[in-house]
Amino acid sequence: MPKVTAEHRLARRAQIVAAARTLVAEQGFHKTTMADLIEVSGLSAGAVYGYFKSKEEIVAAIAEEALGTVENLFDDFVDPQQPMSPIDALERLLQHVVSLAERPGGDVTRIALQAWAEALHNPAVMAIAGAKYTDIRGRFELVARRAQAAGILDPDADPRHIAQVLFGLLPGFVLQRLILGDTTPETYTAGLRAVLRG
Amino acid sequence: MPKVTAEHRLARRAQIVAAARTLVAEQGFHKTTMADLIEVSGLSAGAVYGYFKSKEEIVAAIAEEALGTVENLFDDFVDPQQPMSPIDALERLLQHVVSLAERPGGDVTRIALQAWAEALHNPAVMAIAGAKYTDIRGRFELVARRAQAAGILDPDADPRHIAQVLFGLLPGFVLQRLILGDTTPETYTAGLRAVLRG
């Protein structure tokens, strides 16, 4: 056996996940086969199976990546420790979701839609979705608590309920962008600001 | 051929659609077969194929029913011609979505999630989703216009952008209810009212 560094293994795994993301974004989880994945990844069957033993493991890895997109954005662009109006936080998240979706190599928001449907019938994906979305809502709860402490939001409201609404605005944005095509971070936040001013 | 009345045909079709709804809510579009449907419907293969020539036709019928749920609720519970605060309209819709979802015979919101994913790879379902959601957003746009005319919402805002946000709150509610289980019309509208007061 040749000596394989951890770095090399991570790069190989990323290469396989990237191939799977492209396939799933194009054709969905159900139509994607291990044979497709081996072909698109450019690796041997043995190499692919060395990282992922079954299609189920690939589906879980791709779902985890797609459902965690907004989680990673919080780390990069939103500091829940700083008071920020919830709408400003949302606007930043929407802009970055779109910029990620438009990257070549598979629209991550298309995969998120697949993962929502898959979660209902696949306990592994449901567990990933539950954990990721609990975490993301927790980030929004921190945004809400900071906004309450800073006097931007009503301090008597339950920050968990505010977090449900802030998080709850994201799926409808993604869905309209994919199905109706006319919804952008600019139009969506303009609508939200109008409702808030109302 | 026995004489079959139009009423009888409609009842038969509804029986098949109900069986398909139960199956799709449990196991998704991809795992549901015509053989399953024939078994669960209690009809003969000939009878089922007399109404739906392929699985694709059943998928389209089920998607149309699920994606039109909110559309029908507008007719029954929300009068876009009456000025109503958008949050009151949303609260009524959420309550009725939940009451429909809890009916025996297949949670329609589970089917909606399947239909969103299916739309990305199935042009017939995409066309249905596009038409239904354009119509539903149009209803929200009327709610917005009436609220603007009544002084409840800023008259200078674009009612189409307001409609994107009002419609956009529904998928995130459905998703949290199915995946996290803790989101109810009461908690969601409480959070929304807090954000609006902010």
mmCIF file of C-alpha atoms in Angstrom:
data_model
loop_
_atom_site.group_PDB
_atom_site.id
_atom_site.type_symbol
_atom_site.label_atom_id
_atom_site.label_comp_id
_atom_site.label_asym_id
_atom_site.label_seq_id
_atom_site.Cartn_x
_atom_site.Cartn_y
_atom_site.Cartn_z
ATOM 1 C CA MET A 1 0.000 0.000 0.000
ATOM 2 C CA PRO A 2 1.374 3.454 -0.879
ATOM 3 C CA LYS A 3 1.538 5.902 1.981
ATOM 4 C CA VAL A 4 -1.425 8.291 1.675
ATOM 5 C CA THR A 5 -1.348 11.508 3.623
ATOM 6 C CA ALA A 6 -4.401 12.809 5.503
ATOM 7 C CA GLU A 7 -4.293 15.867 3.261
ATOM 8 C CA HIS A 8 -4.411 13.720 0.157
ATOM 9 C CA ARG A 9 -7.349 11.756 1.566
ATOM 10 C CA LEU A 10 -9.280 14.971 2.299
ATOM 11 C CA ALA A 11 -8.640 16.271 -1.210
ATOM 12 C CA ARG A 12 -9.816 12.977 -2.732
ATOM 13 C CA ARG A 13 -12.952 12.988 -0.564
ATOM 14 C CA ALA A 14 -13.668 16.596 -1.628
ATOM 15 C CA GLN A 15 -13.266 15.556 -5.283
ATOM 16 C CA ILE A 16 -15.874 12.802 -4.838
ATOM 17 C CA VAL A 17 -18.277 15.064 -2.928
ATOM 18 C CA ALA A 18 -17.940 17.716 -5.675
ATOM 19 C CA ALA A 19 -18.820 15.140 -8.346
ATOM 20 C CA ALA A 20 -21.788 13.964 -6.284
ATOM 21 C CA ARG A 21 -22.987 17.559 -5.754
ATOM 22 C CA THR A 22 -22.945 18.203 -9.512
ATOM 23 C CA LEU A 23 -24.882 14.992 -10.194
ATOM 24 C CA VAL A 24 -27.470 15.494 -7.443
ATOM 25 C CA ALA A 25 -28.055 19.145 -8.406
ATOM 26 C CA GLU A 26 -28.717 18.003 -11.994
ATOM 27 C CA GLN A 27 -30.742 14.850 -11.500
ATOM 28 C CA GLY A 28 -31.661 14.464 -7.826
ATOM 29 C CA PHE A 29 -30.715 11.837 -5.251
ATOM 30 C CA HIS A 30 -32.882 9.059 -6.645
ATOM 31 C CA LYS A 31 -31.549 8.980 -10.184
ATOM 32 C CA THR A 32 -27.908 9.301 -9.133
ATOM 33 C CA THR A 33 -26.051 5.978 -8.995
ATOM 34 C CA MET A 34 -22.626 4.961 -7.697
ATOM 35 C CA ALA A 35 -21.739 4.170 -11.338
ATOM 36 C CA ASP A 36 -22.529 7.798 -12.346
ATOM 37 C CA LEU A 37 -20.442 9.037 -9.462
ATOM 38 C CA ILE A 38 -17.453 6.885 -10.373
ATOM 39 C CA GLU A 39 -17.630 8.120 -13.973
ATOM 40 C CA VAL A 40 -17.993 11.831 -13.134
ATOM 41 C CA SER A 41 -15.387 11.801 -10.350
ATOM 42 C CA GLY A 42 -12.758 10.395 -12.713
ATOM 43 C CA LEU A 43 -11.617 7.971 -9.993
ATOM 44 C CA SER A 44 -11.656 4.187 -9.925
ATOM 45 C CA ALA A 45 -14.542 2.283 -8.340
ATOM 46 C CA GLY A 46 -12.121 1.075 -5.656
ATOM 47 C CA ALA A 47 -11.060 4.630 -4.853
ATOM 48 C CA VAL A 48 -14.674 5.883 -4.569
ATOM 49 C CA TYR A 49 -15.764 2.940 -2.395
ATOM 50 C CA GLY A 50 -12.702 3.581 -0.209
ATOM 51 C CA TYR A 51 -14.342 6.855 0.877
ATOM 52 C CA PHE A 52 -18.059 6.103 0.649
ATOM 53 C CA LYS A 53 -19.282 2.553 1.111
ATOM 54 C CA SER A 54 -22.746 3.114 -0.319
ATOM 55 C CA LYS A 55 -24.963 5.602 -2.062
ATOM 56 C CA GLU A 56 -26.577 6.252 1.336
ATOM 57 C CA GLU A 57 -23.269 7.566 2.686
ATOM 58 C CA ILE A 58 -22.872 9.904 -0.288
ATOM 59 C CA VAL A 59 -26.449 11.154 0.080
ATOM 60 C CA ALA A 60 -25.759 11.912 3.761
ATOM 61 C CA ALA A 61 -22.509 13.767 2.941
ATOM 62 C CA ILE A 62 -24.157 15.879 0.221
ATOM 63 C CA ALA A 63 -27.206 16.634 2.393
ATOM 64 C CA GLU A 64 -24.944 17.652 5.276
ATOM 65 C CA GLU A 65 -23.027 20.032 3.035
ATOM 66 C CA ALA A 66 -26.162 21.607 1.521
ATOM 67 C CA LEU A 67 -28.113 21.928 4.779
ATOM 68 C CA GLY A 68 -25.109 23.447 6.528
ATOM 69 C CA THR A 69 -24.637 26.251 3.971
ATOM 70 C CA VAL A 70 -26.314 28.943 6.047
ATOM 71 C CA GLU A 71 -24.574 27.689 9.196
ATOM 72 C CA ASN A 72 -21.172 28.384 7.627
ATOM 73 C CA LEU A 73 -22.344 31.797 6.444
ATOM 74 C CA PHE A 74 -23.084 32.788 10.022
ATOM 75 C CA ASP A 75 -19.446 32.180 10.903
ATOM 76 C CA ASP A 76 -18.197 34.251 7.987
ATOM 77 C CA PHE A 77 -20.646 37.115 7.682
ATOM 78 C CA VAL A 78 -22.947 37.433 10.677
ATOM 79 C CA ASP A 79 -21.705 37.886 14.201
ATOM 80 C CA PRO A 80 -24.575 36.939 16.497
ATOM 81 C CA GLN A 81 -22.642 38.561 19.351
ATOM 82 C CA GLN A 82 -22.960 41.998 17.731
ATOM 83 C CA PRO A 83 -26.348 43.709 17.839
ATOM 84 C CA MET A 84 -27.599 43.807 14.256
ATOM 85 C CA SER A 85 -31.103 44.341 12.969
ATOM 86 C CA PRO A 86 -32.514 40.948 11.993
ATOM 87 C CA ILE A 87 -33.293 42.233 8.516
ATOM 88 C CA ASP A 88 -29.667 43.252 7.965
ATOM 89 C CA ALA A 89 -28.569 39.775 9.055
ATOM 90 C CA LEU A 90 -31.084 38.175 6.691
ATOM 91 C CA GLU A 91 -30.056 40.380 3.782
ATOM 92 C CA ARG A 92 -26.410 39.358 4.170
ATOM 93 C CA LEU A 93 -27.366 35.691 4.379
ATOM 94 C CA LEU A 94 -29.575 35.892 1.269
ATOM 95 C CA GLN A 95 -26.837 37.602 -0.753
ATOM 96 C CA HIS A 96 -24.355 34.933 0.191
ATOM 97 C CA VAL A 97 -26.769 32.071 -0.420
ATOM 98 C CA VAL A 98 -27.217 33.406 -3.970
ATOM 99 C CA SER A 99 -23.504 33.839 -4.553
ATOM 100 C CA LEU A 100 -22.913 30.245 -3.417
ATOM 101 C CA ALA A 101 -25.821 28.963 -5.523
ATOM 102 C CA GLU A 102 -24.359 30.619 -8.622
ATOM 103 C CA ARG A 103 -20.928 29.038 -8.243
ATOM 104 C CA PRO A 104 -20.117 26.425 -10.884
ATOM 105 C CA GLY A 105 -20.281 22.807 -9.775
ATOM 106 C CA GLY A 106 -23.858 22.345 -8.590
ATOM 107 C CA ASP A 107 -26.374 24.801 -7.088
ATOM 108 C CA VAL A 108 -26.375 24.034 -3.375
ATOM 109 C CA THR A 109 -29.963 25.322 -3.015
ATOM 110 C CA ARG A 110 -31.221 22.711 -5.494
ATOM 111 C CA ILE A 111 -29.609 20.084 -3.296
ATOM 112 C CA ALA A 112 -31.257 21.555 -0.199
ATOM 113 C CA LEU A 113 -34.699 21.017 -1.804
ATOM 114 C CA GLN A 114 -33.759 17.413 -2.536
ATOM 115 C CA ALA A 115 -32.560 16.977 1.045
ATOM 116 C CA TRP A 116 -35.844 18.290 2.521
ATOM 117 C CA ALA A 117 -37.803 15.697 0.568
ATOM 118 C CA GLU A 118 -35.264 12.973 1.315
ATOM 119 C CA ALA A 119 -35.371 13.698 5.068
ATOM 120 C CA LEU A 120 -39.005 12.612 5.240
ATOM 121 C CA HIS A 121 -38.146 9.063 4.174
ATOM 122 C CA ASN A 122 -34.505 8.675 5.185
ATOM 123 C CA PRO A 123 -33.754 8.713 8.934
ATOM 124 C CA ALA A 124 -30.049 9.543 8.421
ATOM 125 C CA VAL A 125 -30.887 12.659 6.374
ATOM 126 C CA MET A 126 -33.665 13.590 8.833
ATOM 127 C CA ALA A 127 -31.136 13.440 11.694
ATOM 128 C CA ILE A 128 -28.712 15.672 9.755
ATOM 129 C CA ALA A 129 -31.490 18.142 8.858
ATOM 130 C CA GLY A 130 -32.724 18.240 12.469
ATOM 131 C CA ALA A 131 -29.231 18.901 13.848
ATOM 132 C CA LYS A 132 -28.268 21.520 11.227
ATOM 133 C CA TYR A 133 -31.544 23.396 11.436
ATOM 134 C CA THR A 134 -31.565 23.364 15.233
ATOM 135 C CA ASP A 135 -28.097 24.894 15.103
ATOM 136 C CA ILE A 136 -29.017 27.528 12.494
ATOM 137 C CA ARG A 137 -32.132 28.534 14.409
ATOM 138 C CA GLY A 138 -29.957 28.825 17.515
ATOM 139 C CA ARG A 139 -27.808 31.357 15.632
ATOM 140 C CA PHE A 140 -30.924 33.340 14.715
ATOM 141 C CA GLU A 141 -32.029 33.164 18.354
ATOM 142 C CA LEU A 142 -28.740 34.826 19.332
ATOM 143 C CA VAL A 143 -29.332 37.515 16.680
ATOM 144 C CA ALA A 144 -32.803 38.038 18.184
ATOM 145 C CA ARG A 145 -31.491 38.193 21.793
ATOM 146 C CA ARG A 146 -28.819 40.741 20.860
ATOM 147 C CA ALA A 147 -31.390 42.825 18.957
ATOM 148 C CA GLN A 148 -33.685 42.681 21.994
ATOM 149 C CA ALA A 149 -30.875 43.734 24.341
ATOM 150 C CA ALA A 150 -30.008 46.612 21.990
ATOM 151 C CA GLY A 151 -33.625 47.825 21.914
ATOM 152 C CA ILE A 152 -34.112 46.914 18.213
ATOM 153 C CA LEU A 153 -36.713 44.230 19.009
ATOM 154 C CA ASP A 154 -39.383 43.943 21.714
ATOM 155 C CA PRO A 155 -37.604 42.521 24.804
ATOM 156 C CA ASP A 156 -40.789 40.772 25.982
ATOM 157 C CA ALA A 157 -41.103 38.531 22.900
ATOM 158 C CA ASP A 158 -39.831 34.955 22.985
ATOM 159 C CA PRO A 159 -36.540 34.960 21.000
ATOM 160 C CA ARG A 160 -37.187 31.336 19.978
ATOM 161 C CA HIS A 161 -40.345 32.421 18.163
ATOM 162 C CA ILE A 162 -38.495 35.291 16.480
ATOM 163 C CA ALA A 163 -35.859 32.756 15.390
ATOM 164 C CA GLN A 164 -38.574 30.558 13.814
ATOM 165 C CA VAL A 165 -39.650 33.486 11.637
ATOM 166 C CA LEU A 166 -36.153 34.673 10.680
ATOM 167 C CA PHE A 167 -35.096 31.141 9.772
ATOM 168 C CA GLY A 168 -38.524 30.562 8.205
ATOM 169 C CA LEU A 169 -37.970 33.312 5.641
ATOM 170 C CA LEU A 170 -35.071 31.438 3.998
ATOM 171 C CA PRO A 171 -36.790 28.332 2.506
ATOM 172 C CA GLY A 172 -39.447 30.476 0.828
ATOM 173 C CA PHE A 173 -36.743 32.656 -0.706
ATOM 174 C CA VAL A 174 -34.852 29.663 -2.057
ATOM 175 C CA LEU A 175 -38.040 28.071 -3.381
ATOM 176 C CA GLN A 176 -39.234 31.197 -5.206
ATOM 177 C CA ARG A 177 -35.783 31.794 -6.670
ATOM 178 C CA LEU A 178 -35.707 28.244 -8.077
ATOM 179 C CA ILE A 179 -39.337 27.863 -9.158
ATOM 180 C CA LEU A 180 -40.456 31.382 -10.087
ATOM 181 C CA GLY A 181 -37.023 32.846 -10.844
ATOM 182 C CA ASP A 182 -37.921 36.454 -10.043
ATOM 183 C CA THR A 183 -37.001 36.639 -6.372
ATOM 184 C CA THR A 184 -33.691 38.281 -5.450
ATOM 185 C CA PRO A 185 -32.187 39.364 -2.121
ATOM 186 C CA GLU A 186 -33.061 42.940 -3.150
ATOM 187 C CA THR A 187 -36.770 42.331 -3.913
ATOM 188 C CA TYR A 188 -37.202 40.061 -0.884
ATOM 189 C CA THR A 189 -35.641 42.437 1.617
ATOM 190 C CA ALA A 190 -37.512 45.369 0.031
ATOM 191 C CA GLY A 191 -40.759 43.455 0.663
ATOM 192 C CA LEU A 192 -39.690 42.607 4.190
ATOM 193 C CA ARG A 193 -38.809 46.208 4.993
ATOM 194 C CA ALA A 194 -42.246 47.295 3.692
ATOM 195 C CA VAL A 195 -44.004 44.731 5.898
ATOM 196 C CA LEU A 196 -41.898 45.823 8.876
ATOM 197 C CA ARG A 197 -42.653 49.499 8.310
ATOM 198 C CA GLY A 198 -46.382 48.690 8.030
ATOM 199 C CA MET B 1 -69.512 -1.026 -21.912
ATOM 200 C CA PRO B 2 -71.633 -0.158 -18.864
ATOM 201 C CA LYS B 3 -72.837 3.401 -18.759
ATOM 202 C CA VAL B 4 -70.683 5.314 -16.305
ATOM 203 C CA THR B 5 -71.852 8.711 -15.099
ATOM 204 C CA ALA B 6 -69.506 11.690 -14.879
ATOM 205 C CA GLU B 7 -70.147 11.746 -11.141
ATOM 206 C CA HIS B 8 -69.080 8.137 -10.806
ATOM 207 C CA ARG B 9 -65.919 8.820 -12.794
ATOM 208 C CA LEU B 10 -65.028 11.771 -10.568
ATOM 209 C CA ALA B 11 -65.546 9.681 -7.423
ATOM 210 C CA ARG B 12 -63.343 6.913 -8.833
ATOM 211 C CA ARG B 13 -60.647 9.381 -9.770
ATOM 212 C CA ALA B 14 -60.773 10.876 -6.261
ATOM 213 C CA GLN B 15 -60.421 7.364 -4.794
ATOM 214 C CA ILE B 16 -57.254 6.780 -6.847
ATOM 215 C CA VAL B 17 -55.816 10.202 -6.000
ATOM 216 C CA ALA B 18 -56.503 9.568 -2.289
ATOM 217 C CA ALA B 19 -54.634 6.251 -2.452
ATOM 218 C CA ALA B 20 -51.742 7.925 -4.265
ATOM 219 C CA ARG B 21 -51.651 10.752 -1.697
ATOM 220 C CA THR B 22 -51.360 8.254 1.171
ATOM 221 C CA LEU B 23 -48.565 6.363 -0.597
ATOM 222 C CA VAL B 24 -46.595 9.456 -1.615
ATOM 223 C CA ALA B 25 -46.887 11.014 1.858
ATOM 224 C CA GLU B 26 -45.464 7.802 3.339
ATOM 225 C CA GLN B 27 -42.760 6.864 0.870
ATOM 226 C CA GLY B 28 -42.254 9.691 -1.623
ATOM 227 C CA PHE B 29 -42.769 9.861 -5.380
ATOM 228 C CA HIS B 30 -39.781 7.757 -6.339
ATOM 229 C CA LYS B 31 -40.566 4.652 -4.329
ATOM 230 C CA THR B 32 -44.273 4.657 -5.209
ATOM 231 C CA THR B 33 -45.164 2.323 -8.082
ATOM 232 C CA MET B 34 -48.333 1.797 -10.119
ATOM 233 C CA ALA B 35 -48.508 -1.694 -8.548
ATOM 234 C CA ASP B 36 -48.588 -0.119 -5.029
ATOM 235 C CA LEU B 37 -51.288 2.247 -6.178
ATOM 236 C CA ILE B 38 -53.447 -0.492 -7.638
ATOM 237 C CA GLU B 39 -53.135 -2.476 -4.410
ATOM 238 C CA VAL B 40 -53.907 0.437 -2.049
ATOM 239 C CA SER B 41 -56.737 1.851 -4.177
ATOM 240 C CA GLY B 42 -58.583 -1.479 -4.078
ATOM 241 C CA LEU B 43 -59.362 -1.130 -7.800
ATOM 242 C CA SER B 44 -58.312 -3.293 -10.720
ATOM 243 C CA ALA B 45 -55.253 -2.429 -12.812
ATOM 244 C CA GLY B 46 -57.593 -1.735 -15.742
ATOM 245 C CA ALA B 47 -59.648 0.684 -13.676
ATOM 246 C CA VAL B 48 -56.582 2.597 -12.424
ATOM 247 C CA TYR B 49 -55.023 2.825 -15.914
ATOM 248 C CA GLY B 50 -58.392 4.054 -17.193
ATOM 249 C CA TYR B 51 -57.845 7.227 -15.190
ATOM 250 C CA PHE B 52 -54.062 7.602 -15.131
ATOM 251 C CA LYS B 53 -51.995 6.205 -17.969
ATOM 252 C CA SER B 54 -48.657 6.376 -16.168
ATOM 253 C CA LYS B 55 -46.997 7.101 -12.884
ATOM 254 C CA GLU B 56 -46.070 10.505 -14.334
ATOM 255 C CA GLU B 57 -49.756 11.410 -14.621
ATOM 256 C CA ILE B 58 -50.378 10.405 -10.994
ATOM 257 C CA VAL B 59 -47.361 12.393 -9.818
ATOM 258 C CA ALA B 60 -48.693 15.453 -11.658
ATOM 259 C CA ALA B 61 -52.183 15.043 -10.133
ATOM 260 C CA ILE B 62 -50.823 14.649 -6.592
ATOM 261 C CA ALA B 63 -48.419 17.567 -6.997
ATOM 262 C CA GLU B 64 -51.218 19.743 -8.346
ATOM 263 C CA GLU B 65 -53.409 18.924 -5.344
ATOM 264 C CA ALA B 66 -50.644 19.535 -2.775
ATOM 265 C CA LEU B 67 -49.283 22.729 -4.345
ATOM 266 C CA GLY B 68 -52.793 24.144 -4.681
ATOM 267 C CA THR B 69 -53.654 23.709 -0.989
ATOM 268 C CA VAL B 70 -53.059 27.325 -0.027
ATOM 269 C CA GLU B 71 -54.791 28.523 -3.213
ATOM 270 C CA ASN B 72 -58.017 26.827 -2.115
ATOM 271 C CA LEU B 73 -57.670 28.230 1.395
ATOM 272 C CA PHE B 74 -57.711 31.741 -0.009
ATOM 273 C CA ASP B 75 -61.111 31.064 -1.511
ATOM 274 C CA ASP B 76 -62.480 29.719 1.753
ATOM 275 C CA PHE B 77 -60.873 31.826 4.445
ATOM 276 C CA VAL B 78 -59.164 34.913 3.080
ATOM 277 C CA ASP B 79 -60.940 37.513 1.023
ATOM 278 C CA PRO B 80 -58.256 39.491 -0.791
ATOM 279 C CA GLN B 81 -60.926 42.065 -1.606
ATOM 280 C CA GLN B 82 -61.336 42.960 2.075
ATOM 281 C CA PRO B 83 -58.577 44.961 3.734
ATOM 282 C CA MET B 84 -56.931 42.635 6.235
ATOM 283 C CA SER B 85 -53.571 42.934 7.903
ATOM 284 C CA PRO B 86 -51.181 40.565 6.117
ATOM 285 C CA ILE B 87 -50.325 38.889 9.404
ATOM 286 C CA ASP B 88 -53.986 38.082 10.065
ATOM 287 C CA ALA B 89 -54.245 36.557 6.582
ATOM 288 C CA LEU B 90 -51.096 34.508 7.200
ATOM 289 C CA GLU B 91 -52.301 33.317 10.589
ATOM 290 C CA ARG B 92 -55.542 32.007 9.079
ATOM 291 C CA LEU B 93 -53.674 30.266 6.291
ATOM 292 C CA LEU B 94 -51.214 28.620 8.691
ATOM 293 C CA GLN B 95 -54.022 27.337 10.925
ATOM 294 C CA HIS B 96 -55.791 25.813 7.972
ATOM 295 C CA VAL B 97 -52.641 24.321 6.497
ATOM 296 C CA VAL B 98 -52.115 22.535 9.816
ATOM 297 C CA SER B 99 -55.697 21.336 10.040
ATOM 298 C CA LEU B 100 -55.440 19.923 6.504
ATOM 299 C CA ALA B 101 -52.045 18.357 7.241
ATOM 300 C CA GLU B 102 -53.475 16.587 10.286
ATOM 301 C CA ARG B 103 -56.374 15.005 8.389
ATOM 302 C CA PRO B 104 -56.085 11.250 7.975
ATOM 303 C CA GLY B 105 -55.101 10.028 4.514
ATOM 304 C CA GLY B 106 -51.721 11.628 3.898
ATOM 305 C CA ASP B 107 -50.175 14.880 5.143
ATOM 306 C CA VAL B 108 -50.447 17.263 2.200
ATOM 307 C CA THR B 109 -47.433 19.257 3.418
ATOM 308 C CA ARG B 110 -45.195 16.167 3.159
ATOM 309 C CA ILE B 111 -46.305 15.876 -0.447
ATOM 310 C CA ALA B 112 -45.536 19.555 -1.063
ATOM 311 C CA LEU B 113 -41.896 18.943 -0.019
ATOM 312 C CA GLN B 114 -41.734 16.014 -2.433
ATOM 313 C CA ALA B 115 -43.219 18.170 -5.179
ATOM 314 C CA TRP B 116 -40.652 20.947 -4.687
ATOM 315 C CA ALA B 117 -37.805 18.466 -5.170
ATOM 316 C CA GLU B 118 -39.594 16.745 -8.061
ATOM 317 C CA ALA B 119 -40.175 20.069 -9.848
ATOM 318 C CA LEU B 120 -36.425 20.553 -10.337
ATOM 319 C CA HIS B 121 -36.158 17.426 -12.492
ATOM 320 C CA ASN B 122 -39.658 16.989 -13.890
ATOM 321 C CA PRO B 123 -40.860 19.664 -16.331
ATOM 322 C CA ALA B 124 -44.566 18.755 -15.829
ATOM 323 C CA VAL B 125 -44.337 19.257 -12.060
ATOM 324 C CA MET B 126 -42.260 22.417 -12.555
ATOM 325 C CA ALA B 127 -45.005 23.829 -14.804
ATOM 326 C CA ILE B 128 -47.667 23.014 -12.181
ATOM 327 C CA ALA B 129 -45.568 24.527 -9.372
ATOM 328 C CA GLY B 130 -44.890 27.658 -11.414
ATOM 329 C CA ALA B 131 -48.576 28.158 -12.238
ATOM 330 C CA LYS B 132 -49.868 27.440 -8.712
ATOM 331 C CA TYR B 133 -47.285 29.580 -6.976
ATOM 332 C CA THR B 134 -47.743 32.453 -9.420
ATOM 333 C CA ASP B 135 -51.450 32.325 -8.619
ATOM 334 C CA ILE B 136 -50.939 32.139 -4.832
ATOM 335 C CA ARG B 137 -48.484 35.020 -4.892
ATOM 336 C CA GLY B 138 -51.051 36.959 -6.914
ATOM 337 C CA ARG B 139 -53.543 36.442 -4.067
ATOM 338 C CA PHE B 140 -50.983 37.746 -1.574
ATOM 339 C CA GLU B 141 -50.360 40.705 -3.870
ATOM 340 C CA LEU B 142 -54.082 41.541 -3.650
ATOM 341 C CA VAL B 143 -53.911 41.264 0.158
ATOM 342 C CA ALA B 144 -50.930 43.653 0.041
ATOM 343 C CA ARG B 145 -52.688 46.132 -2.296
ATOM 344 C CA ARG B 146 -55.804 46.204 -0.115
ATOM 345 C CA ALA B 147 -53.670 46.678 3.014
ATOM 346 C CA GLN B 148 -51.828 49.523 1.277
ATOM 347 C CA ALA B 149 -55.088 51.170 0.222
ATOM 348 C CA ALA B 150 -56.391 50.826 3.802
ATOM 349 C CA GLY B 151 -53.264 52.454 5.258
ATOM 350 C CA ILE B 152 -52.079 49.253 6.957
ATOM 351 C CA LEU B 153 -48.981 49.000 4.747
ATOM 352 C CA ASP B 154 -46.697 51.611 3.152
ATOM 353 C CA PRO B 155 -48.409 52.645 -0.117
ATOM 354 C CA ASP B 156 -45.046 53.373 -1.771
ATOM 355 C CA ALA B 157 -43.756 49.789 -1.480
ATOM 356 C CA ASP B 158 -44.019 47.399 -4.422
ATOM 357 C CA PRO B 159 -46.887 45.012 -3.599
ATOM 358 C CA ARG B 160 -45.161 42.258 -5.628
ATOM 359 C CA HIS B 161 -42.200 42.391 -3.253
ATOM 360 C CA ILE B 162 -44.528 42.293 -0.235
ATOM 361 C CA ALA B 163 -46.218 39.255 -1.807
ATOM 362 C CA GLN B 164 -42.819 37.506 -2.138
ATOM 363 C CA VAL B 165 -42.308 37.863 1.610
ATOM 364 C CA LEU B 166 -45.836 36.871 2.674
ATOM 365 C CA PHE B 167 -45.768 33.809 0.422
ATOM 366 C CA GLY B 168 -42.148 33.206 1.415
ATOM 367 C CA LEU B 169 -43.079 32.706 5.065
ATOM 368 C CA LEU B 170 -45.121 29.568 4.293
ATOM 369 C CA PRO B 171 -42.459 27.079 3.098
ATOM 370 C CA GLY B 172 -40.284 27.771 6.141
ATOM 371 C CA PHE B 173 -43.247 27.159 8.427
ATOM 372 C CA VAL B 174 -44.071 23.844 6.755
ATOM 373 C CA LEU B 175 -40.431 22.771 6.793
ATOM 374 C CA GLN B 176 -39.891 23.543 10.478
ATOM 375 C CA ARG B 177 -43.141 21.826 11.418
ATOM 376 C CA LEU B 178 -42.080 18.646 9.594
ATOM 377 C CA ILE B 179 -38.366 18.589 10.454
ATOM 378 C CA LEU B 180 -38.142 20.245 13.877
ATOM 379 C CA GLY B 181 -41.721 19.601 15.012
ATOM 380 C CA ASP B 182 -41.942 22.581 17.385
ATOM 381 C CA THR B 183 -43.337 25.248 15.073
ATOM 382 C CA THR B 184 -47.057 26.022 15.310
ATOM 383 C CA PRO B 185 -49.226 28.795 13.846
ATOM 384 C CA GLU B 186 -49.211 30.358 17.336
ATOM 385 C CA THR B 187 -45.428 30.401 17.833
ATOM 386 C CA TYR B 188 -44.796 31.500 14.241
ATOM 387 C CA THR B 189 -47.262 34.380 14.262
ATOM 388 C CA ALA B 190 -46.058 35.397 17.753
ATOM 389 C CA GLY B 191 -42.528 35.630 16.318
ATOM 390 C CA LEU B 192 -43.774 37.551 13.297
ATOM 391 C CA ARG B 193 -45.696 40.036 15.417
ATOM 392 C CA ALA B 194 -42.554 40.607 17.522
ATOM 393 C CA VAL B 195 -40.459 41.265 14.404
ATOM 394 C CA LEU B 196 -43.151 43.618 13.080
ATOM 395 C CA ARG B 197 -43.330 45.554 16.352
ATOM 396 C CA GLY B 198 -39.510 45.859 16.408
#
